[in-house]
Backbone as ProteinMPNN parsed JSONL, in Angstrom:
{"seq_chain_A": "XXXXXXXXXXXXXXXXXXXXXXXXXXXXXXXXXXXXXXXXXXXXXXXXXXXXXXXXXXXXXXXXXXXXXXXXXXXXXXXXXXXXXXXXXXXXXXXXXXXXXXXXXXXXXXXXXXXXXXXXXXXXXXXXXXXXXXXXXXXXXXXXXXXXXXXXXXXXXXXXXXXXXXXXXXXXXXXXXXXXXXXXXXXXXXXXXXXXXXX", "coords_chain_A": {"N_chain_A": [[-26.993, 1.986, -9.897], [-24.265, -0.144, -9.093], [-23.251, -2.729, -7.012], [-20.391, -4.875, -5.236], [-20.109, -7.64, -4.109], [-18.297, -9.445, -2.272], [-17.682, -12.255, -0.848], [-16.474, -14.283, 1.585], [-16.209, -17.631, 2.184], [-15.517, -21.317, 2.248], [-17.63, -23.17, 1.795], [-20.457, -23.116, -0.129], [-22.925, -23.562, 0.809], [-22.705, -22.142, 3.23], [-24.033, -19.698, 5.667], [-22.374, -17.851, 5.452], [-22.762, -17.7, 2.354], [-25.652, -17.064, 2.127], [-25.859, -14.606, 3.344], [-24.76, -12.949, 1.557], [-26.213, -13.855, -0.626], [-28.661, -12.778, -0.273], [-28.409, -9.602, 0.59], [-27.751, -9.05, -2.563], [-30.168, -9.855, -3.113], [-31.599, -7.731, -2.294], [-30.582, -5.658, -3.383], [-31.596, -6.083, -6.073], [-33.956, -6.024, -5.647], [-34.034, -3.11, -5.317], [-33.968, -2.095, -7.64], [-31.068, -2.244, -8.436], [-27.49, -3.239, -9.607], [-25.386, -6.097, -9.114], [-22.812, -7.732, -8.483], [-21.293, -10.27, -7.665], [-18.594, -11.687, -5.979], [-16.785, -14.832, -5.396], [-14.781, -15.826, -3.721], [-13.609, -17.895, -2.842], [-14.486, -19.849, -4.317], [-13.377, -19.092, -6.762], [-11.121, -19.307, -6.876], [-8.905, -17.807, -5.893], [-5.961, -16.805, -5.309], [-4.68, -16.151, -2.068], [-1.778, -15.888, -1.479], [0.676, -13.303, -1.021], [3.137, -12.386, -2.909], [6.359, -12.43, -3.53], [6.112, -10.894, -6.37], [3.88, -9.422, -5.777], [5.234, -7.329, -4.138], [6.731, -6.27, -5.392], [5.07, -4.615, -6.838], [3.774, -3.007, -4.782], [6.594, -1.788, -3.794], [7.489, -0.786, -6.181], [5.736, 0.549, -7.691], [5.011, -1.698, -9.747], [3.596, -3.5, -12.492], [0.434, -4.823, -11.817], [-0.045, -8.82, -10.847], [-1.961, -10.181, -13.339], [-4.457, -11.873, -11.829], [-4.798, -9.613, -10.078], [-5.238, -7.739, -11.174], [-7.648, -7.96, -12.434], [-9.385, -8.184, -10.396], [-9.065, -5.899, -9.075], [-10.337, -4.36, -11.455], [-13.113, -4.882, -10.934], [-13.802, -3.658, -8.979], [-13.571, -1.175, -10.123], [-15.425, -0.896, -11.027], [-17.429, -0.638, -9.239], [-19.388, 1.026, -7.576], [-19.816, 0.831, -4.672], [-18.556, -1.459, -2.051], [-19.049, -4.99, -0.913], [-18.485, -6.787, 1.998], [-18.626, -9.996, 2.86], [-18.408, -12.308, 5.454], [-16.973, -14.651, 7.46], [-15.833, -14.691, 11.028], [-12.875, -15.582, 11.763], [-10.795, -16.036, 14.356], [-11.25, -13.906, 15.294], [-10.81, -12.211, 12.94], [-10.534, -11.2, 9.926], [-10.691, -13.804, 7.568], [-8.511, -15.868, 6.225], [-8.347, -15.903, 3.378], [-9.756, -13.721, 2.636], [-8.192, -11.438, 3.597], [-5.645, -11.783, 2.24], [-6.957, -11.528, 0.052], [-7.273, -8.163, 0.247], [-4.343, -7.928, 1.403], [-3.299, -8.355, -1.697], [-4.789, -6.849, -3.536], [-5.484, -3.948, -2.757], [-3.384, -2.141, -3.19], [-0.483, -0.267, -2.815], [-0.495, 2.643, -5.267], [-2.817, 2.412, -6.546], [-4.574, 1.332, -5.104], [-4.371, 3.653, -2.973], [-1.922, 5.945, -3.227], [1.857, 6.249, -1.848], [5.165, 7.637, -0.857], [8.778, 7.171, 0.296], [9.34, 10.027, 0.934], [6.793, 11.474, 0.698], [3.279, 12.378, 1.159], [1.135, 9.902, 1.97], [-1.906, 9.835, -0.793], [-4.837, 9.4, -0.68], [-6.699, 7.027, -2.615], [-9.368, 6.099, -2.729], [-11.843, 7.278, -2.762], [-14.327, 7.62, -3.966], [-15.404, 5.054, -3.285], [-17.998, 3.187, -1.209], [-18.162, 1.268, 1.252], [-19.735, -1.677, 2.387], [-19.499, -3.955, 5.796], [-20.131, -6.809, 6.375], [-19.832, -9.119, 8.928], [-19.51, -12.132, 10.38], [-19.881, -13.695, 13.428], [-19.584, -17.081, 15.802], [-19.67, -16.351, 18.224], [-21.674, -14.84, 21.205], [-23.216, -11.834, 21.565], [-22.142, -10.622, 23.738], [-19.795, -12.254, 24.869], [-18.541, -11.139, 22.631], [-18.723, -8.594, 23.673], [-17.508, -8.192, 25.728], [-14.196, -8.572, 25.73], [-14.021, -6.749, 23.235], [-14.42, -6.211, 21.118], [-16.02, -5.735, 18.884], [-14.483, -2.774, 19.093], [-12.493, -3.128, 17.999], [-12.588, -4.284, 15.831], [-13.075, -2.637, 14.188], [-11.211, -0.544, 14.095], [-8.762, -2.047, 13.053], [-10.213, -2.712, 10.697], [-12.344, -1.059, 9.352], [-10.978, 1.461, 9.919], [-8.235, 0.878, 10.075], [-7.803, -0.544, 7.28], [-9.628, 0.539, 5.213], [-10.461, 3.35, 5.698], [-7.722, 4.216, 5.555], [-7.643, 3.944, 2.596], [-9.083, 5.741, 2.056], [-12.003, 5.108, 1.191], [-15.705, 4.921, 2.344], [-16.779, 3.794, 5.352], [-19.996, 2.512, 5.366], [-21.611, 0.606, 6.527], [-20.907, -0.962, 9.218], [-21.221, -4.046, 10.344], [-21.734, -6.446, 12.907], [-22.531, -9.873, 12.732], [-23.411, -11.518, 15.083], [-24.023, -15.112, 17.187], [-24.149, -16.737, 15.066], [-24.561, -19.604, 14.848], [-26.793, -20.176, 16.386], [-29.831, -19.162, 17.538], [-30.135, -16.746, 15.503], [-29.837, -16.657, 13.231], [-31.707, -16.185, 10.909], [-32.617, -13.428, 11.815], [-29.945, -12.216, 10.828], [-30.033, -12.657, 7.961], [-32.493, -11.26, 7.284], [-31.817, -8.866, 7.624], [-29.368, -8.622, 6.124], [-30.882, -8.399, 3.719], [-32.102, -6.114, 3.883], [-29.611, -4.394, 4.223], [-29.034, -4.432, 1.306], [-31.025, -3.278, 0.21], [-30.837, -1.025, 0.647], [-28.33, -0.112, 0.545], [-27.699, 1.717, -1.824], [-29.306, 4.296, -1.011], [-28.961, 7.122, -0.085], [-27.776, 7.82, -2.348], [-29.549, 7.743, -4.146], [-32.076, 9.507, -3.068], [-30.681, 12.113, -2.956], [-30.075, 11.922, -5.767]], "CA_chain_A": [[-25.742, 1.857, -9.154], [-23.79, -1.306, -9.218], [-21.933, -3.345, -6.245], [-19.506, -5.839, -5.673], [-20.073, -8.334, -3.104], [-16.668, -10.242, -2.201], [-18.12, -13.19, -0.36], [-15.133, -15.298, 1.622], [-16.304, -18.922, 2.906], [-15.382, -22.405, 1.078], [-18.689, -23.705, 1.942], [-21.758, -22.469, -1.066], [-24.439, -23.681, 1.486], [-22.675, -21.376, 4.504], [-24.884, -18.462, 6.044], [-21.911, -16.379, 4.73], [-23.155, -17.336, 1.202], [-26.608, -16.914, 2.241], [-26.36, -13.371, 4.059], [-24.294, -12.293, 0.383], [-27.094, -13.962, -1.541], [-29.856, -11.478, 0.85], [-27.642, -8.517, -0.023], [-28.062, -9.297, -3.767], [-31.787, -10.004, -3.751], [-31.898, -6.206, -1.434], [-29.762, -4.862, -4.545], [-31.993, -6.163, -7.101], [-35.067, -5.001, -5.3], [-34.175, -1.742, -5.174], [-33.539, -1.54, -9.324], [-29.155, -1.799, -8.777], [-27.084, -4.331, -10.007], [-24.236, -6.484, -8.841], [-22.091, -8.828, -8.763], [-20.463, -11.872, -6.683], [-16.879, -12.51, -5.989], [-16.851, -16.105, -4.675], [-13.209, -15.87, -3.834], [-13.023, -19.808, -2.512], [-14.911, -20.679, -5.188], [-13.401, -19.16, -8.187], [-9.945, -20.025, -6.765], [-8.115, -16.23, -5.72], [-4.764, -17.137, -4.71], [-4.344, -14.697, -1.142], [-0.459, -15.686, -0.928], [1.289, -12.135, -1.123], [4.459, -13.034, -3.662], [7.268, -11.049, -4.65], [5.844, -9.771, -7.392], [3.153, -8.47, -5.081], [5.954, -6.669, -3.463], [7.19, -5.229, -6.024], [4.213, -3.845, -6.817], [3.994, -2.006, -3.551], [7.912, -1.397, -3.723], [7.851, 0.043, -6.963], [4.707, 0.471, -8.827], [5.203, -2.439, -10.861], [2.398, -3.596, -12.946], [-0.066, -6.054, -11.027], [-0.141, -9.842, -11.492], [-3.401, -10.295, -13.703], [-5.607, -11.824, -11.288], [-4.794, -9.096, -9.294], [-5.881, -6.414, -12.008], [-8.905, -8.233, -12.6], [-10.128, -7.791, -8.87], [-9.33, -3.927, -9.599], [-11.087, -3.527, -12.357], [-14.128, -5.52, -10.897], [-13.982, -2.492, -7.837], [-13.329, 0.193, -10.31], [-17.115, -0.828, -12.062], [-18.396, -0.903, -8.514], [-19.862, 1.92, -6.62], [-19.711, 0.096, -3.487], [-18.209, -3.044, -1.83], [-19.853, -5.49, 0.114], [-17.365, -7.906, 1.787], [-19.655, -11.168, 3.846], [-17.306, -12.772, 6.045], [-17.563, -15.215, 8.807], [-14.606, -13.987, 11.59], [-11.968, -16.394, 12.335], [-9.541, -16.063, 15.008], [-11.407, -12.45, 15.648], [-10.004, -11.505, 12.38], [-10.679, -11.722, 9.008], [-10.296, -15.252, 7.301], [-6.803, -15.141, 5.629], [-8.456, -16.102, 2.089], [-10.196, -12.373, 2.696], [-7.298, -11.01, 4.269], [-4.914, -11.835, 1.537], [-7.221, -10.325, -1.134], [-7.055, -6.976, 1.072], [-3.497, -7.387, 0.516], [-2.929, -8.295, -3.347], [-5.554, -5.981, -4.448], [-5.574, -2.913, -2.304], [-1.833, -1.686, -3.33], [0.567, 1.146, -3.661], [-0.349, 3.134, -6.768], [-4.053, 1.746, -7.031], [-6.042, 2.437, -3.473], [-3.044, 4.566, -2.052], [-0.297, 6.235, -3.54], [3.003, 7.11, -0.962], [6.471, 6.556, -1.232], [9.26, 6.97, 1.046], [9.304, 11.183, 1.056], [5.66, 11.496, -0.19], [2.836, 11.594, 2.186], [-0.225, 8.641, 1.387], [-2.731, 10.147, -1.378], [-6.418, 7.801, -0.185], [-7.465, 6.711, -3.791], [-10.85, 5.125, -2.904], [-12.531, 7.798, -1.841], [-15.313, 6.963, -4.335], [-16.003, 3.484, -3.167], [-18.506, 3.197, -0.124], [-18.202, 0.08, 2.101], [-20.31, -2.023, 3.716], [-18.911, -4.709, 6.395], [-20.973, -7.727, 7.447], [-19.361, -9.863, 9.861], [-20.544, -13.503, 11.263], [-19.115, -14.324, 14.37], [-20.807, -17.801, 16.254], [-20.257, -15.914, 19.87], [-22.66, -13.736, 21.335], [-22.693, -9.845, 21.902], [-21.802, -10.627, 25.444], [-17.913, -12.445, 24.367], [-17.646, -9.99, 21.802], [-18.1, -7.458, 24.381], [-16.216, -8.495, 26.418], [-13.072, -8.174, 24.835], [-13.719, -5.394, 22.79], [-14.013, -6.58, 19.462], [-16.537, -4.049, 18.185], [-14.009, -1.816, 18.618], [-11.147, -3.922, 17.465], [-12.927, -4.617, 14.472], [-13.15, -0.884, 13.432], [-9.727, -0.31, 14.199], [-8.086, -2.649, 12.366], [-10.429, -3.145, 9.15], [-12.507, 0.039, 8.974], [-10.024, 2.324, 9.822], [-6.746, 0.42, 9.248], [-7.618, -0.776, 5.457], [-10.725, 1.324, 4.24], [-9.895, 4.534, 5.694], [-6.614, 4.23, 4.693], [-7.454, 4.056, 1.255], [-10.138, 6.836, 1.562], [-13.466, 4.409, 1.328], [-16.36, 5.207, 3.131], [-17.395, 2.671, 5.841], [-20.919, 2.749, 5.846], [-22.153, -0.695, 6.974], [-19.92, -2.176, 9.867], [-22.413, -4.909, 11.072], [-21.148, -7.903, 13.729], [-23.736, -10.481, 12.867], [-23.355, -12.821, 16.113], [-24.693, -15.809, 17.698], [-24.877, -16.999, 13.864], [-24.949, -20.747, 15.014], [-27.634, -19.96, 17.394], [-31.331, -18.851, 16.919], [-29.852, -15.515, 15.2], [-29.528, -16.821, 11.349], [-32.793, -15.604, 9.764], [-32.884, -12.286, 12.023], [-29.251, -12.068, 10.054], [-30.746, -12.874, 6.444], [-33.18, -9.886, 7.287], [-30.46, -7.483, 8.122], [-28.666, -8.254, 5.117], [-31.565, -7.835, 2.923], [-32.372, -4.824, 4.319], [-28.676, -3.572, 4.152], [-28.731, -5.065, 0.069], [-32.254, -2.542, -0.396], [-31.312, 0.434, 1.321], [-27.608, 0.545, 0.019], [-27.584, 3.066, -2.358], [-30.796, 4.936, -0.369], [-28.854, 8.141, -0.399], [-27.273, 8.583, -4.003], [-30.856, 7.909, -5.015], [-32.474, 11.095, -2.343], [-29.757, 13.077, -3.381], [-29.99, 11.937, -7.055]], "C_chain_A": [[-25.363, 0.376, -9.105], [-22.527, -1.412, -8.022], [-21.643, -4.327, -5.92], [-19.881, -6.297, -4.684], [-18.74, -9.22, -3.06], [-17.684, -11.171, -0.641], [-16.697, -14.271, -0.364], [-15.341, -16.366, 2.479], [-16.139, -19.865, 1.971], [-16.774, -22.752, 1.188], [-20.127, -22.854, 0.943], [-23.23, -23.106, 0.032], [-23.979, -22.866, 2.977], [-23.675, -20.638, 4.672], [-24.216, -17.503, 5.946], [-22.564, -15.938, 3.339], [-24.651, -17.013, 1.485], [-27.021, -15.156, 2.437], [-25.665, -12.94, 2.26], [-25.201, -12.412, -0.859], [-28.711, -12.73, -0.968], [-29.448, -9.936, 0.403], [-28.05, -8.711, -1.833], [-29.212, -8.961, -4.114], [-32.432, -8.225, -3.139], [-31.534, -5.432, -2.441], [-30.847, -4.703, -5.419], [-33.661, -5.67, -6.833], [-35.314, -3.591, -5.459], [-33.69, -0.976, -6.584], [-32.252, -1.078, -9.35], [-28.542, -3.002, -9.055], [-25.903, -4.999, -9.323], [-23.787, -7.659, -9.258], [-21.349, -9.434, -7.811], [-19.164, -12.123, -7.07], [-16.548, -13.776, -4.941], [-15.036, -16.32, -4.768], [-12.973, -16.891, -3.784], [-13.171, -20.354, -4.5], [-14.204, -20.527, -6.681], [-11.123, -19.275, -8.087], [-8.703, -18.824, -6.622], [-7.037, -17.014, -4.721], [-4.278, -15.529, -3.449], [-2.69, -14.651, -0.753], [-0.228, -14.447, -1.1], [2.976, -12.786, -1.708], [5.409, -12.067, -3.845], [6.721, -10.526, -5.609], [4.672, -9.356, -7.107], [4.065, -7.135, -4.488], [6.337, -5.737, -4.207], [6.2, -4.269, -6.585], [3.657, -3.133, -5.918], [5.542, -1.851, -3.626], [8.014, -0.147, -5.157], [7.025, 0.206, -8.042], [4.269, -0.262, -9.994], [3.905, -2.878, -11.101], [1.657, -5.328, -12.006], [0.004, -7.78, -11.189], [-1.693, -9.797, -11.904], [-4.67, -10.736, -13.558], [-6.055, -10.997, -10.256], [-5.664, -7.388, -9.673], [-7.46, -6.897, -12.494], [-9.966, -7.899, -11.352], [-10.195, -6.174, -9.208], [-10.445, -3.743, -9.966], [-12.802, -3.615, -11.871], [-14.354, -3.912, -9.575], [-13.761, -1.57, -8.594], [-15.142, 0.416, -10.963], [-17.905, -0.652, -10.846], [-18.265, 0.712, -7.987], [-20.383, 1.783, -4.995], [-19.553, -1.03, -3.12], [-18.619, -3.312, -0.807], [-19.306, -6.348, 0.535], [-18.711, -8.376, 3.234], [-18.689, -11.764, 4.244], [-17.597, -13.142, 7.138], [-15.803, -14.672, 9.492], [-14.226, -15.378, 12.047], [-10.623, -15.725, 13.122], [-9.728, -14.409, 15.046], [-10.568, -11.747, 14.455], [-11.039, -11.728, 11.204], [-10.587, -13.156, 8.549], [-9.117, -14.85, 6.531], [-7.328, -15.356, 3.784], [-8.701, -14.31, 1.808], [-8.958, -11.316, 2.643], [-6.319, -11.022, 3.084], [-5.45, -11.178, -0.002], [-7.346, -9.065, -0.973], [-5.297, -6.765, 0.586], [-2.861, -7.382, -0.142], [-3.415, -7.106, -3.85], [-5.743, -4.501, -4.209], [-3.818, -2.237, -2.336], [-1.887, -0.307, -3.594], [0.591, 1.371, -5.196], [-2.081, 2.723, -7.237], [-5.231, 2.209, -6.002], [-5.082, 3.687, -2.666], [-2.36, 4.98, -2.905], [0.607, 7.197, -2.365], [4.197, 6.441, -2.051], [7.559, 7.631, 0.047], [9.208, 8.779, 1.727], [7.888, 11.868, 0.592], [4.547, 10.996, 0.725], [1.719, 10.514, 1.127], [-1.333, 9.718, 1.018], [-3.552, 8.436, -1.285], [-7.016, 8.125, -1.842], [-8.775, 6.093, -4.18], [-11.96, 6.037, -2.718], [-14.146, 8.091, -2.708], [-16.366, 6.376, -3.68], [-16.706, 4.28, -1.474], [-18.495, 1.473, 0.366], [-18.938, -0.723, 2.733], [-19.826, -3.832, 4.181], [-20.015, -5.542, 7.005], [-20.164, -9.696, 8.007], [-19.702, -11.416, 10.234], [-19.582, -13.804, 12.525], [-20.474, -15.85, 15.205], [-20.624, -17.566, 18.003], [-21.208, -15.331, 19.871], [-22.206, -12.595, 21.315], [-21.942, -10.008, 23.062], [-20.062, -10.785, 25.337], [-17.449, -11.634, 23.695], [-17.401, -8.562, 22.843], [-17.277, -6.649, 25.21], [-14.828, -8.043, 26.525], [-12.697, -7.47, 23.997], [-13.757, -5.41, 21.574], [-14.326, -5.509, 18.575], [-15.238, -3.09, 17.887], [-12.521, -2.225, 18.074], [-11.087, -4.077, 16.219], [-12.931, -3.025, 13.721], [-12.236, -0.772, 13.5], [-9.077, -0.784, 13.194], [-8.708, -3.015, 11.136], [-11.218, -1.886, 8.677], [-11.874, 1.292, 9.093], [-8.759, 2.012, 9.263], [-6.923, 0.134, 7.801], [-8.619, 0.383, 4.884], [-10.309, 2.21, 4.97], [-9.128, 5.051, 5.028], [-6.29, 4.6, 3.526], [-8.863, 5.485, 0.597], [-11.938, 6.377, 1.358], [-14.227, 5.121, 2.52], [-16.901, 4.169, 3.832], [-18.45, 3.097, 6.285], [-21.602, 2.0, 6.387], [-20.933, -1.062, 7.9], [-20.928, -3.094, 10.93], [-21.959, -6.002, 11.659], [-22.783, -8.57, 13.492], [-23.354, -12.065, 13.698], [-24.619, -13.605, 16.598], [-24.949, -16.295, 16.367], [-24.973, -18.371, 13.753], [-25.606, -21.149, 15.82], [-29.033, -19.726, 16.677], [-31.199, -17.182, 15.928], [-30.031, -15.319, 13.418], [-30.445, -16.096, 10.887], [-32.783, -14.159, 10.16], [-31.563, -11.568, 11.135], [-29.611, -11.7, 8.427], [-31.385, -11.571, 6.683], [-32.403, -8.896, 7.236], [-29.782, -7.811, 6.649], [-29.904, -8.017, 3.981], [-32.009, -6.597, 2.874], [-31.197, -3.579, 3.614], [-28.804, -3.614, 2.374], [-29.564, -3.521, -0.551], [-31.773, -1.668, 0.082], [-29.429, 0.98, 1.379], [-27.022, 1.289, -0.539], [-28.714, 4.169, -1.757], [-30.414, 6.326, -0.487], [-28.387, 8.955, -1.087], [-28.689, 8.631, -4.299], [-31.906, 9.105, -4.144], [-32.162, 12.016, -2.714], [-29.794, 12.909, -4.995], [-31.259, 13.037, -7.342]], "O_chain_A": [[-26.334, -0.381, -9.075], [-21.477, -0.777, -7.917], [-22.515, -5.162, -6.16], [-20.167, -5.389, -3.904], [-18.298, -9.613, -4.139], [-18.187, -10.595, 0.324], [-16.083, -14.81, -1.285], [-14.777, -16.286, 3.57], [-16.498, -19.573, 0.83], [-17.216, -22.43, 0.085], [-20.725, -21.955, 1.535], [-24.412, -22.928, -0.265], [-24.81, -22.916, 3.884], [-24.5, -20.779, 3.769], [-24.671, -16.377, 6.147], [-22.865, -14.8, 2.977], [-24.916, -16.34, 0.489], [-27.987, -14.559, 1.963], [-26.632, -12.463, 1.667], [-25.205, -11.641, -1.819], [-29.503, -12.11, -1.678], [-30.29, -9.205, -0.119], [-29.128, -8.146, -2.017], [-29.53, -8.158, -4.99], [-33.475, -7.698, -3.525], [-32.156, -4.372, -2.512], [-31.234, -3.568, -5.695], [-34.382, -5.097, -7.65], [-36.378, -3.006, -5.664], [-33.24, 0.161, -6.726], [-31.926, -0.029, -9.906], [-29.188, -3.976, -8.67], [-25.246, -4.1, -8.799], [-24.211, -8.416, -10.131], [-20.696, -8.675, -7.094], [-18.712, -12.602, -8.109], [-16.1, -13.591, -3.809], [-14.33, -16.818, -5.644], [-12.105, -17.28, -4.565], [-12.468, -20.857, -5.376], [-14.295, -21.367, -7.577], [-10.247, -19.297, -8.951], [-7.645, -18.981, -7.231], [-7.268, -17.631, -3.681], [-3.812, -14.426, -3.734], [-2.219, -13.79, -0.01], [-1.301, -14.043, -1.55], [3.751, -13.466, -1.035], [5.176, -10.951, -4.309], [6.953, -9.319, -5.664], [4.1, -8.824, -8.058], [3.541, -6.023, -4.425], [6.345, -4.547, -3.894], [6.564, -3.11, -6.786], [2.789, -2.415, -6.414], [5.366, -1.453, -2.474], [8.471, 0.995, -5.112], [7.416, 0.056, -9.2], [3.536, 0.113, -10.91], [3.047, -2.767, -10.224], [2.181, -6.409, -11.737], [0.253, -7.843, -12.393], [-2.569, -9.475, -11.101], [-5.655, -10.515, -14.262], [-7.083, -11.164, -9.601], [-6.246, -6.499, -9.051], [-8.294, -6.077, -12.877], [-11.108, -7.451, -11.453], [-11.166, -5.48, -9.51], [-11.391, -3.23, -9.368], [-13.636, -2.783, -12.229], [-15.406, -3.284, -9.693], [-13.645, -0.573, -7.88], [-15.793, 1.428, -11.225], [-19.105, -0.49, -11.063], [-17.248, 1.405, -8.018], [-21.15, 2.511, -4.366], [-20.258, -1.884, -3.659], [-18.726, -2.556, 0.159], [-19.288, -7.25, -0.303], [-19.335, -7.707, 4.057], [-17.819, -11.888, 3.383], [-18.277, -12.473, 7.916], [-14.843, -14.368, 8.783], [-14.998, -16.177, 12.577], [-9.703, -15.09, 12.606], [-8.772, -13.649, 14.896], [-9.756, -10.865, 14.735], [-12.129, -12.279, 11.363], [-10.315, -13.849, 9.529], [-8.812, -13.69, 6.254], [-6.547, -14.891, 2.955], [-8.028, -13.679, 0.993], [-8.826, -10.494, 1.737], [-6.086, -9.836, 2.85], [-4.791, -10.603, -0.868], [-7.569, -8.487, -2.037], [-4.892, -5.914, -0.205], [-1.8, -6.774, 0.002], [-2.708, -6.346, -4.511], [-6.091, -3.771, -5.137], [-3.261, -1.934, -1.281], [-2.653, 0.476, -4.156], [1.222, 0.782, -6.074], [-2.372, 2.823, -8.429], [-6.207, 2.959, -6.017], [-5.487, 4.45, -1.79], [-2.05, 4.049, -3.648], [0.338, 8.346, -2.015], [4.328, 5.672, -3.003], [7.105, 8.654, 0.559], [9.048, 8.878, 2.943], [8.028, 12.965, 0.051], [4.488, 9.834, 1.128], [1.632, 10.468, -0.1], [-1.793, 10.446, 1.898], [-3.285, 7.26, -1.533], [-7.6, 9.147, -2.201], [-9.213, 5.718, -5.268], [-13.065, 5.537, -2.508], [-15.033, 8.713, -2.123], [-17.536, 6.703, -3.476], [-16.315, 5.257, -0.835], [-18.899, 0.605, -0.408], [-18.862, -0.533, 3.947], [-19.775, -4.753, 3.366], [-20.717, -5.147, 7.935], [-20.109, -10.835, 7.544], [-20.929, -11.361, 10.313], [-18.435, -14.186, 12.291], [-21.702, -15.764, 15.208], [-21.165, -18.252, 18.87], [-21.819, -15.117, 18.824], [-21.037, -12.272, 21.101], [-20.954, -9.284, 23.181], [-19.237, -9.906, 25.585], [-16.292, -11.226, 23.797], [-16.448, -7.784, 22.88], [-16.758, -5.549, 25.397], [-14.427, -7.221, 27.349], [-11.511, -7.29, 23.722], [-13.111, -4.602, 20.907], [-13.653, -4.746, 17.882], [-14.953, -2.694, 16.757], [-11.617, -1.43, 17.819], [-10.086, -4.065, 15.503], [-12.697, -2.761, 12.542], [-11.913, -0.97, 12.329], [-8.744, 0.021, 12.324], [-7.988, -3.627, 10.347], [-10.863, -1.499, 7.563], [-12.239, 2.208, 8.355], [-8.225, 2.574, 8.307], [-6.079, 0.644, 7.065], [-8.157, 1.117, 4.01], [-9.133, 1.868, 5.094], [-9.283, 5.938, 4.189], [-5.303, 5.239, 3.163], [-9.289, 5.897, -0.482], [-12.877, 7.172, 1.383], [-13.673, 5.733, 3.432], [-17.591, 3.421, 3.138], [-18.479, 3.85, 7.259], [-22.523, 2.578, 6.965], [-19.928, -1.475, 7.322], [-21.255, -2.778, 12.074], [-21.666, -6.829, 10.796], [-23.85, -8.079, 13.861], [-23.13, -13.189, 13.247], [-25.783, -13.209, 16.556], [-26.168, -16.388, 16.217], [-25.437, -18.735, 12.673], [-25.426, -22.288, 16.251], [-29.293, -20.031, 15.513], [-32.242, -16.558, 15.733], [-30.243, -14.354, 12.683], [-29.999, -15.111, 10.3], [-32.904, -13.381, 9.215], [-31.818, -10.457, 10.669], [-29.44, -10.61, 7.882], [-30.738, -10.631, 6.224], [-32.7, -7.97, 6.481], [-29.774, -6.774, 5.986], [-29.549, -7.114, 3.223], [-32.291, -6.044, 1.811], [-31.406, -2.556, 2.962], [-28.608, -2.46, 1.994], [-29.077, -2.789, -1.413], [-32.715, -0.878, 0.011], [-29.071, 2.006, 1.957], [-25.936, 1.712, -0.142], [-28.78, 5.104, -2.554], [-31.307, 7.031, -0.959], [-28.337, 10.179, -0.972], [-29.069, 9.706, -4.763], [-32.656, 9.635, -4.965], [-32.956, 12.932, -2.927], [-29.488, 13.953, -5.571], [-31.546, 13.361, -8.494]]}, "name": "protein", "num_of_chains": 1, "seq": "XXXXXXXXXXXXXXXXXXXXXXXXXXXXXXXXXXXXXXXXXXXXXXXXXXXXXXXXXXXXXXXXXXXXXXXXXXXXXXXXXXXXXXXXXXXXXXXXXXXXXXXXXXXXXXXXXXXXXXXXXXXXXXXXXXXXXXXXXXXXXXXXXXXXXXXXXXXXXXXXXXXXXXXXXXXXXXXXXXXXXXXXXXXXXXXXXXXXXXX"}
């Protein structure tokens, strides 16, 4: 089985790239393969342009770094997006490849009289988070469930994905980092765990 990691921090010595490099080495443990999308690094433009639009307006054909992301999720059998949370959200580099690449006619098809056919329903998901509050602020305010709302239900649902990983990994500028690293190695090895039971 083969999956995609989409890793979104500028920084190659973060503990985003670290928990995405843990995931990897959990992959390759468990005899599956993947692959790294260093979005900073390899320079993914997240503006949304008109001729994004029109490609949600009218099925028009993608711009070609936009069909390259596709194709890179059509080889995968699950996506792994590492992401530190800014502003309780996504980061907008993330955020903007959510929505170039996840379009009308590709993860979805509607249109104005036409309900939404979920085109992902393939792909399986897994979500690992960094926030540097604790559980306590996040709980506060509700994020947990803010965060499901709006990224495992609002985008991956949406498109029919399965969210099987939604992991808040807080306190990650605290004593929390390595118990993190574990957790994503864990999640990396025990990702495919039940195509291969069921295989």
């Amino acid at each position: 089985m083969h999956a995609l990691i989409v890793v979104a921090h500028h920084d190659p010595q973060s503990l985003t790239h670290s928990i995405a490099t843990q995931v990897a080495a959990g992959l390759s443990a468990s005899g599956h393969t993947y692959e790294i999308a260093d979005l900073a690094a390899e320079g993914f433009d997240p503006r949304y342009t008109a001729a994004d639009h029109r490609v949600h307006r009218n099925h028009a054909t993608p711009p070609a770094d936009v069909l390259a992301e596709q194709a890179r999720l059509d080889r995968a059998d699950a996506l792994v997006l590492a992401f530190p949370i800014y502003w309780w959200s996504l980061p907008g580099l993330l955020k903007g490849w959510v929505d170039r690449v996840f379009v009308n006619g590709w993860a979805i098809d509607y249109g104005p009289d036409t309900p939404v056919v979920k085109k992902l329903r393939h792909l399986q998901v897994h979500l690992l988070a960094l926030g540097a509050a604790d559980a306590g602020a996040f709980d506060r305010h509700g994020y947990a469930t803010a965060m499901r709302t709006q990224i495992d239900y609002g985008i991956f649902d949406y498109c029919g994905a399965k969210v099987v990983t939604s992991e808040l990994l807080l306190d990650s500028e605290g004593g929390a980092a390595e118990a993190h690293l574990k957790t994503a190695k864990a999640v990396g090895q025990q990702l495919f765990e039940a195509e291969t039971v069921a295989g």
